[in-house]
Structures are given as C-alpha cells and as structure tokens.
Short mmCIF file of C-alpha atoms in Angstrom, two decimals:
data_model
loop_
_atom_site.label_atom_id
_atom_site.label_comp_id
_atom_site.label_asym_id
_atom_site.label_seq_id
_atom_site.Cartn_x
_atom_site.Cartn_y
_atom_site.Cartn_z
CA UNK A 1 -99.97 -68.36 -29.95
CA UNK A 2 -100.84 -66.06 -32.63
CA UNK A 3 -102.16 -63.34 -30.44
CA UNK A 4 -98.98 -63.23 -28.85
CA UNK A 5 -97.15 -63.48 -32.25
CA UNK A 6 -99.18 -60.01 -33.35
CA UNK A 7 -98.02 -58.32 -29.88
CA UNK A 8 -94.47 -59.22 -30.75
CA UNK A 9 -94.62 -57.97 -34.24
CA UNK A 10 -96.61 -54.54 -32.66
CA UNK A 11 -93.53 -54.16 -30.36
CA UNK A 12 -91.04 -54.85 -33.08
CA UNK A 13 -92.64 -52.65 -35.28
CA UNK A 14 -93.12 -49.96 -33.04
CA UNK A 15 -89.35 -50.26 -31.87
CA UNK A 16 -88.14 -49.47 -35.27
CA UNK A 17 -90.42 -45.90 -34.98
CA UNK A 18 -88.20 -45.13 -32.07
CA UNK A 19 -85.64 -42.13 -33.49
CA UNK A 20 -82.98 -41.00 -31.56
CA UNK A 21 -84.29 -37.79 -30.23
CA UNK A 22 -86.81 -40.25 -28.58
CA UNK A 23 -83.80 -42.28 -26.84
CA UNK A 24 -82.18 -38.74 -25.48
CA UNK A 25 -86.02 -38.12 -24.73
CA UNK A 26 -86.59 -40.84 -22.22
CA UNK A 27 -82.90 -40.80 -21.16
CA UNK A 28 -83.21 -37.11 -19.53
CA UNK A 29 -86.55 -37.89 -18.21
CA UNK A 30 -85.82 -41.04 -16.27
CA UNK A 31 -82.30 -38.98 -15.34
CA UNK A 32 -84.68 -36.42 -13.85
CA UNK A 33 -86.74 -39.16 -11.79
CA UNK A 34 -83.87 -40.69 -10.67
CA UNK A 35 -82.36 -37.37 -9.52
CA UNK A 36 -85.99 -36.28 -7.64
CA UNK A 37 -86.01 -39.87 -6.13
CA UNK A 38 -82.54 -39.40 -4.80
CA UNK A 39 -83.52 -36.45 -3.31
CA UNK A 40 -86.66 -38.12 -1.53
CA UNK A 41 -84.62 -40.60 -0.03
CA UNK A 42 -83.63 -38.18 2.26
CA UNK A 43 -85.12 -38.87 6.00
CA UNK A 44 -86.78 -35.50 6.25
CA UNK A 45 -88.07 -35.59 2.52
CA UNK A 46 -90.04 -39.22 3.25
CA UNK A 47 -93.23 -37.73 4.62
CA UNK A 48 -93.22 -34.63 1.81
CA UNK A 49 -93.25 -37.28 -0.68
CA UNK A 50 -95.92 -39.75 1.14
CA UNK A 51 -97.88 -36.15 0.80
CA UNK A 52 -97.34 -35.74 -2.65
CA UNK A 53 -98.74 -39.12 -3.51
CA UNK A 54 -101.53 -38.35 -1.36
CA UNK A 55 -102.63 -35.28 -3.20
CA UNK A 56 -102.08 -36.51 -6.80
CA UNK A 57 -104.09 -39.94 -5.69
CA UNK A 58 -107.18 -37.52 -4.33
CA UNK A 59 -106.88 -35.76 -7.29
CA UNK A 60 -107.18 -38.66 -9.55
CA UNK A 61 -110.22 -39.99 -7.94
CA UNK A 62 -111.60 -36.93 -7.39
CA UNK A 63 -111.70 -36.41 -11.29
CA UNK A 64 -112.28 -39.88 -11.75
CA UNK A 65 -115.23 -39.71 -9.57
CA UNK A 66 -116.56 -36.24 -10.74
CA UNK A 67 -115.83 -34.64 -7.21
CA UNK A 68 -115.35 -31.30 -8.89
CA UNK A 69 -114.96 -29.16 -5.55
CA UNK A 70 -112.34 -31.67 -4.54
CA UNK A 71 -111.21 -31.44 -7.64
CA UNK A 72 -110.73 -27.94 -7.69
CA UNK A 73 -109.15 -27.57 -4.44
CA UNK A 74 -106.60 -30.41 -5.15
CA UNK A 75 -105.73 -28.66 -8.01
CA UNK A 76 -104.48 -25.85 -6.05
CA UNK A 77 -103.15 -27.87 -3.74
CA UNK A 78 -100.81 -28.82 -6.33
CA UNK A 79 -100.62 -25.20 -7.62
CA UNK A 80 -98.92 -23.80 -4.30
CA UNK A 81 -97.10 -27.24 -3.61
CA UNK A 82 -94.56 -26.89 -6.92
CA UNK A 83 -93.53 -23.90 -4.72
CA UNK A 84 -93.76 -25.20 -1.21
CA UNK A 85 -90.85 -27.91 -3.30
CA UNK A 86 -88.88 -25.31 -4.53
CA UNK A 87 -88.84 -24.03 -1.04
CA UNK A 88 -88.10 -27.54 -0.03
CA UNK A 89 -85.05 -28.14 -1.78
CA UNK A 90 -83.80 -25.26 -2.02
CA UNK A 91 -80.32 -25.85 -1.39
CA UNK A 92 -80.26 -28.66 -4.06
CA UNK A 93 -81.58 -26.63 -6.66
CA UNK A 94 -78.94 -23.72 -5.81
CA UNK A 95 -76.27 -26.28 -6.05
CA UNK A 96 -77.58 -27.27 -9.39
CA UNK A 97 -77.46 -23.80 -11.01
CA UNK A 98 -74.21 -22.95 -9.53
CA UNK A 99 -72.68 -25.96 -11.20
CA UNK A 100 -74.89 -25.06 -14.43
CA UNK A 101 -73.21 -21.31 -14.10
CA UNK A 102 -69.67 -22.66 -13.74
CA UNK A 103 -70.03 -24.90 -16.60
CA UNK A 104 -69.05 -28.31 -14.50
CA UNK A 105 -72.59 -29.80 -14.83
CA UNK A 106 -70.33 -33.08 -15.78
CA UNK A 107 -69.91 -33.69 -12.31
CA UNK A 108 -73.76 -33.51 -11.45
CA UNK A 109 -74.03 -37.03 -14.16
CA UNK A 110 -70.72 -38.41 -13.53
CA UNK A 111 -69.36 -38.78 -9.65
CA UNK A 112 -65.79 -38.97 -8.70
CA UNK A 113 -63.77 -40.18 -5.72
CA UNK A 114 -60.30 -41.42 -5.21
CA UNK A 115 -61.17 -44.95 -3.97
CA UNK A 116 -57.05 -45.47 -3.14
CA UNK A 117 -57.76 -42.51 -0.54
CA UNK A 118 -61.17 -43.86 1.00
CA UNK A 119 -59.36 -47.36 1.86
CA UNK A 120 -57.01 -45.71 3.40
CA UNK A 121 -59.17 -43.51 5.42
CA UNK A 122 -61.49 -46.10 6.40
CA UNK A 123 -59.02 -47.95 8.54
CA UNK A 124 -57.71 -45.06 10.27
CA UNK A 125 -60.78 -44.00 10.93
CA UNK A 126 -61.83 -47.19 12.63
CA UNK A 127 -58.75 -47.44 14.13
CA UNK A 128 -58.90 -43.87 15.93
CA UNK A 129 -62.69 -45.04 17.09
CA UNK A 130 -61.24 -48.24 18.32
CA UNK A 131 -58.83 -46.70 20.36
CA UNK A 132 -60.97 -43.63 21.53
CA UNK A 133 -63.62 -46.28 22.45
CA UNK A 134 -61.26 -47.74 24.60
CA UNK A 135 -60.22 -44.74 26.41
CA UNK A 136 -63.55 -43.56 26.58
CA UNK A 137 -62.99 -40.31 24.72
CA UNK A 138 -66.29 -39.55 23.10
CA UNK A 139 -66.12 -38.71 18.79
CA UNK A 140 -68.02 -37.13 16.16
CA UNK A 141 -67.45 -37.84 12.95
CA UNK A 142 -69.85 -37.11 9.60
CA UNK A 143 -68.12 -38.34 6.39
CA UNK A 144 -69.72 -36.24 3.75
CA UNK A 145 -71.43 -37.76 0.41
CA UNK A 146 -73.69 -36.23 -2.01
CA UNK A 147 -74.95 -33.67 0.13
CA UNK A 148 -72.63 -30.49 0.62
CA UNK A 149 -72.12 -30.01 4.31
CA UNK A 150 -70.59 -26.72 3.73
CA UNK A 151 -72.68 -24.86 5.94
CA UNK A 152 -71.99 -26.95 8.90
CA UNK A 153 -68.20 -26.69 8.04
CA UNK A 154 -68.72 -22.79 8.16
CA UNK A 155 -69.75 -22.92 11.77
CA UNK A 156 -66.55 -25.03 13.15
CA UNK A 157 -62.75 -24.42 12.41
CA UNK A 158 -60.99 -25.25 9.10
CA UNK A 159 -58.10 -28.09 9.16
CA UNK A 160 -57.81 -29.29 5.71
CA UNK A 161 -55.53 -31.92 6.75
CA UNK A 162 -55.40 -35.37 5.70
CA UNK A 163 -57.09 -37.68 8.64
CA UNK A 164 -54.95 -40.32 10.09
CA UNK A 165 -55.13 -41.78 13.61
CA UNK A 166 -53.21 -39.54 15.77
CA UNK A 167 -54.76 -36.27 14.18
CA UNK A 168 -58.31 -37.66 15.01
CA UNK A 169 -57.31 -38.39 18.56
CA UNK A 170 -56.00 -35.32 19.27
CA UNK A 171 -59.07 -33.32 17.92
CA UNK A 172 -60.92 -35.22 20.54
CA UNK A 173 -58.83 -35.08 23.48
CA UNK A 174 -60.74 -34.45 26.25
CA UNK A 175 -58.69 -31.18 27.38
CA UNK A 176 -58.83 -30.03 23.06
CA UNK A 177 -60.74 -26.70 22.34
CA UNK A 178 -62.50 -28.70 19.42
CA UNK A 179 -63.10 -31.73 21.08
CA UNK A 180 -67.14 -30.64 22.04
CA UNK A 181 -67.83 -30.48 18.15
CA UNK A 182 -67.85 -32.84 15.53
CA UNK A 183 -65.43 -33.80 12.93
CA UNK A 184 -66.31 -33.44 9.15
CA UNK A 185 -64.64 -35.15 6.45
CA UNK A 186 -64.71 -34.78 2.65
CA UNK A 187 -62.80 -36.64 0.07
CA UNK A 188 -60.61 -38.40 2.57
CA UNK A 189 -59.60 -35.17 4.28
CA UNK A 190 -60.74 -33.79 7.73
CA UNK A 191 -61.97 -30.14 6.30
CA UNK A 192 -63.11 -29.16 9.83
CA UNK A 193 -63.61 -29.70 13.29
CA UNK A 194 -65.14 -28.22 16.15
CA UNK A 195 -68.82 -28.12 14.33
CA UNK A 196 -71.98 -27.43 15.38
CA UNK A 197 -74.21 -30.46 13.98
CA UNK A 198 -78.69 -29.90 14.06
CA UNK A 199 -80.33 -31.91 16.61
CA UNK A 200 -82.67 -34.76 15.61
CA UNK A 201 -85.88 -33.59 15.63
CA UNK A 202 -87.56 -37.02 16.30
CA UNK A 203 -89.21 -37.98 19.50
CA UNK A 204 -88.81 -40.75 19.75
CA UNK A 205 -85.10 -41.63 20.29
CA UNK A 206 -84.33 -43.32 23.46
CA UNK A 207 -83.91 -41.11 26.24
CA UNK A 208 -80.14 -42.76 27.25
CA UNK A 209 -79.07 -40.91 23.98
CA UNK A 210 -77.00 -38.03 24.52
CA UNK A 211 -76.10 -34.70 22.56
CA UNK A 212 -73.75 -36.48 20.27
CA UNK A 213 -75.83 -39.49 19.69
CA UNK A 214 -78.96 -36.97 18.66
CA UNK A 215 -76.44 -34.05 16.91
CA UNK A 216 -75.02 -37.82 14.68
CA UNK A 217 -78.61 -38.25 14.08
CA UNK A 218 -79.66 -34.97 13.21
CA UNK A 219 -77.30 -34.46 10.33
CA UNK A 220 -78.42 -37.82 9.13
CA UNK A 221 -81.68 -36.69 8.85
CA UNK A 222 -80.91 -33.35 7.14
CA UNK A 223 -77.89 -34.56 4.81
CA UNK A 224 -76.78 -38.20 3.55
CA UNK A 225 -73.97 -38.07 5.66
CA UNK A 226 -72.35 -41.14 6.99
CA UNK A 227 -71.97 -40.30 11.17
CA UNK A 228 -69.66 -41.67 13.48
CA UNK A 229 -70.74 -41.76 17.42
CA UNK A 230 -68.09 -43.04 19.87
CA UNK A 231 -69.83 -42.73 22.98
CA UNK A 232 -67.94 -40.71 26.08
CA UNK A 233 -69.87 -42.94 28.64
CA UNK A 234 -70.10 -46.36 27.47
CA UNK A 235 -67.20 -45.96 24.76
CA UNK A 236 -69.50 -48.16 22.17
CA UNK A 237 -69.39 -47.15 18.29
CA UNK A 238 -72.74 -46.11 16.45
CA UNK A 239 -72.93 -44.92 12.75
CA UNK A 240 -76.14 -42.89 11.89
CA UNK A 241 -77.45 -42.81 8.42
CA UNK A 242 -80.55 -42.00 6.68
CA UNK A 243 -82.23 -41.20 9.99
CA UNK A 244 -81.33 -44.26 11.28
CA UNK A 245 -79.14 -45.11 14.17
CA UNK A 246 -77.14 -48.68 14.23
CA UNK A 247 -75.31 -48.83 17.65
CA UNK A 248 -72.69 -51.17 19.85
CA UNK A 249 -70.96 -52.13 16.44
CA UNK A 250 -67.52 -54.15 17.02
CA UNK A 251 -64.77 -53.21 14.67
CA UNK A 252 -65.51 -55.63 12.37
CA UNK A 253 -69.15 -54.77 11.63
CA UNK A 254 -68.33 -50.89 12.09
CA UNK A 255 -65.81 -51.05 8.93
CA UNK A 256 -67.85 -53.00 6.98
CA UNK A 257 -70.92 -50.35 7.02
CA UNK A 258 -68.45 -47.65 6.41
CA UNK A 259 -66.88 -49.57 3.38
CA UNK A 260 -70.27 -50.21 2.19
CA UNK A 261 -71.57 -46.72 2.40
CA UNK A 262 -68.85 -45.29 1.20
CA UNK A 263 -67.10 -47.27 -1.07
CA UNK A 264 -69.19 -49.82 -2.40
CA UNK A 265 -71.35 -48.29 -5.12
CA UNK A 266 -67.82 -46.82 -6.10
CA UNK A 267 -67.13 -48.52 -9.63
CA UNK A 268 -63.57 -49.77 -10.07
CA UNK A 269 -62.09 -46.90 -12.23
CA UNK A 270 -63.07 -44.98 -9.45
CA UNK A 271 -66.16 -43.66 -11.15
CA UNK A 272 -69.87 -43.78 -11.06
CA UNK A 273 -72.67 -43.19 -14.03
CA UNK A 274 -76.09 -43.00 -13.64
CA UNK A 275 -76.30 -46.61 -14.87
CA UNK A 276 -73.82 -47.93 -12.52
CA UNK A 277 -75.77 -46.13 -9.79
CA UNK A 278 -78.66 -48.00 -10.65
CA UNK A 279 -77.46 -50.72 -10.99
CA UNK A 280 -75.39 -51.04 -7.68
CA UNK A 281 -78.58 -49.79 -5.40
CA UNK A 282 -80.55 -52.55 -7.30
CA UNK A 283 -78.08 -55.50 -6.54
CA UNK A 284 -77.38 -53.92 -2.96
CA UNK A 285 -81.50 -53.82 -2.66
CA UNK A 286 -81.96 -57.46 -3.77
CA UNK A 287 -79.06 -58.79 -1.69
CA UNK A 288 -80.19 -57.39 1.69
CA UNK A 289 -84.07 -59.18 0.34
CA UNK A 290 -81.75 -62.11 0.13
CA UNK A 291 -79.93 -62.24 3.45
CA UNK A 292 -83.70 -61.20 5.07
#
C-alpha cells in the first residue's frame, strides 16, 4: 500500500512540473502521429509501414545485440528511406504546404462539411443506384473524403452540379458520352463525370470482376474514397473502400455504409477536431469488436 502511495505522490508531483509549453509540446506531437497514422491507413501505404517497423525493429536489435555491420547498414537504410517517404507521399505533403502558403492551415486541424447536404445526397444517391440496378445500367461513383481527387477530376468533364436522381441517371445512360467513366462527387456536388479511375493493382480479385468493379477498387486503394459499383451485368450494388470490396448490398445495408462513411464521424455542429476524430474511430473500433 505504501509503495503504491509513493508512485501516486511521484505522479502528482511530477504533474505539477508539467508547464504549458510542455502541454502544446505533446499536443503537436501526438497531432503529428495521428496525421502520419492517417496517412498509413491508406491500402497502398500498409506494406510501407509493415517495412518501416521492420527496419527500425532490426535496427534495435542489431544495436542491442552489437551487430555493428547490421547496424550500420540499417542505419542507412533509414538514411535513404526519410526520402523514399517524402517520395511516398508526396502529394500529401504538397497539399500541406499549399494550405501553409495560403494561410488556411485551419482547415488541415479542423474539418468541415455541410451534414444538411450529405443526407440529402445520400438518398439520392441510393436511390439513382436502386433504380440503375434495376435497369441494369452499370455506375461509377467515388464520393471524395480526405484525399483530393483532383487529378482524377482533371482527366473527365466538369459538371459542378448538384447530384440528384435524374442527373445521375442520365450521366449513365447507356447511349451518354460519359456514361464509360466514373462519377466523382465532392461536398454533395457531382464535380465531374466521365473519369478515368487507376486499376487495382491486386491479383488477387476474382476474375468475374470487371473494369468498373477493379477501376472502384483501384481508387480505393490509392485515395480514401468511398466507391459506388452498380454492376451492368448482374445490376448488384458494391461500395469499395480502403482496398476492400463489399458487394450484393440491398438498399438498406448500401445506405447504411454510405451514412457511416460519410457522415458518421461528422460531429453535430457539422464539425470535426482532432479529438472528436479520435474519439469517433475509437467508439466505431470498439463497437464493430462488439458486434464480432
């Protein structure tokens, strides 16, 4: 009892050493791991990061061990590999320092959306799957998150139009000049259509897949874009995220997933903090521990 007594008063006491500079301190550095863990979550960025750990555990026993050749090249290793990252995410980092150099850094901390518009889209958007489902009219949708999509956008034609039902039919029509390419949306507006998406890279999706199925996939893996698939032979619905591809959803299920990915870690003033970030992936991690 008294041992534990001492290690109470040695926290307390060293507690009340804590100045402020040392709150901002820790603040900006577990900002700065939640940021780089974000950015691992990626599909394509899960294998870089099983690396890294790789390297930094050889080079921990290597030291701890006295292995000073493997030492020395591990060393290196993690020499060139700061670069090989930079290389990496490039296009994260650029997004960064343009938002640094426009002074609107804000936004990288504090994320907004329009919830009113997303629960509105949402049902039209399941609504125009529904229906192209039934006609067999084969969709591509990718609602854009985090990750800019700009470059894909580039490639297709602008719209800029707000998405409802009978504008993401027509897109699709089978006789449409757009209807081959897919359908990006940003804040609850269709900013393009007719867009070339990257192939999934993996091998081993199942061979029945077609383009749209692997092009859903593909931007999944390279972005954290929610896709849409409506399939032009069997009409059935598929969302890809993260890599991952859940297919034959009924309309119920289907809206669900999209209202959970892209509403749900939404706080109710229509804004999200790093806190509330953290705290909504933790109580959406230990509820899906729950249900399994």
């Amino acid at each position: 009892m008294e041992a534990i007594e001492k290690t109470l008063v040695g926290v307390f006491n060293y507690l009340l050493t804590i100045r402020i500079p040392d709150i901002i301190d820790i603040v900006i550095v577990a900002y700065i791991i939640y940021k780089v863990l974000m950015l691992l979550r990626r599909a394509n960025s899960k294998n870089v990061a099983r690396g890294i750990l790789v390297i930094l555990l050889v080079l921990w026993l290597s030291d701890a061990f006295n292995l000073n050749m493997i030492n020395y090249l591990s060393g290196k290793i993690v020499e060139f590999g700061l670069i090989a990252l930079v290389v990496i995410f490039q296009p994260e980092l650029r997004k960064f320092l343009e938002k640094v150099g426009r002074g609107d850094l804000r936004t990288y901390f504090i994320r907004e959306r329009d919830i009113g518009i997303m629960d509105t889209v949402i049902p039209a958007a399941v609504e125009a799957c529904e229906e192209m489902s039934t006609e067999r009219t084969g969709a591509l949708i990718a609602f854009e998150r985090a990750k800019s999509l700009k470059e894909y956008t580039a490639n297709g034609t602008v719209i800029n139009a707000d998405l409802s039902v009978e504008l993401l039919k027509n897109l699709f029509f089978i006789n449409a000049p757009l209807h081959d390419g897919a359908v990006i949306v940003r804040d609850g507006k269709i900013a393009a259509a007719g867009c070339v998406l990257p192939l999934s890279k993996s091998k081993n999706l199942s061979k029945e897949l077609g383009m749209r199925h692997r092009a859903g996939i593909g931007l999944s893996e390279e972005s954290d874009a929610v896709v849409v698939i409506v399939s032009e032979e069997t009409g059935s619905i598929s969302i890809a995220e993260g890599g991952m591809l859940k297919r034959h959803l009924d309309r119920s299920n289907f809206e669900k997933i999209l209202r959970s990915e892209l509403i749900a870690e939404e706080s109710p003033a229509g804004k999200q903090t790093f806190a509330e970030g953290l705290r909504a992936k933790f109580t959406r991690k230990k509820d899906e521990e729950n249900q399994s």
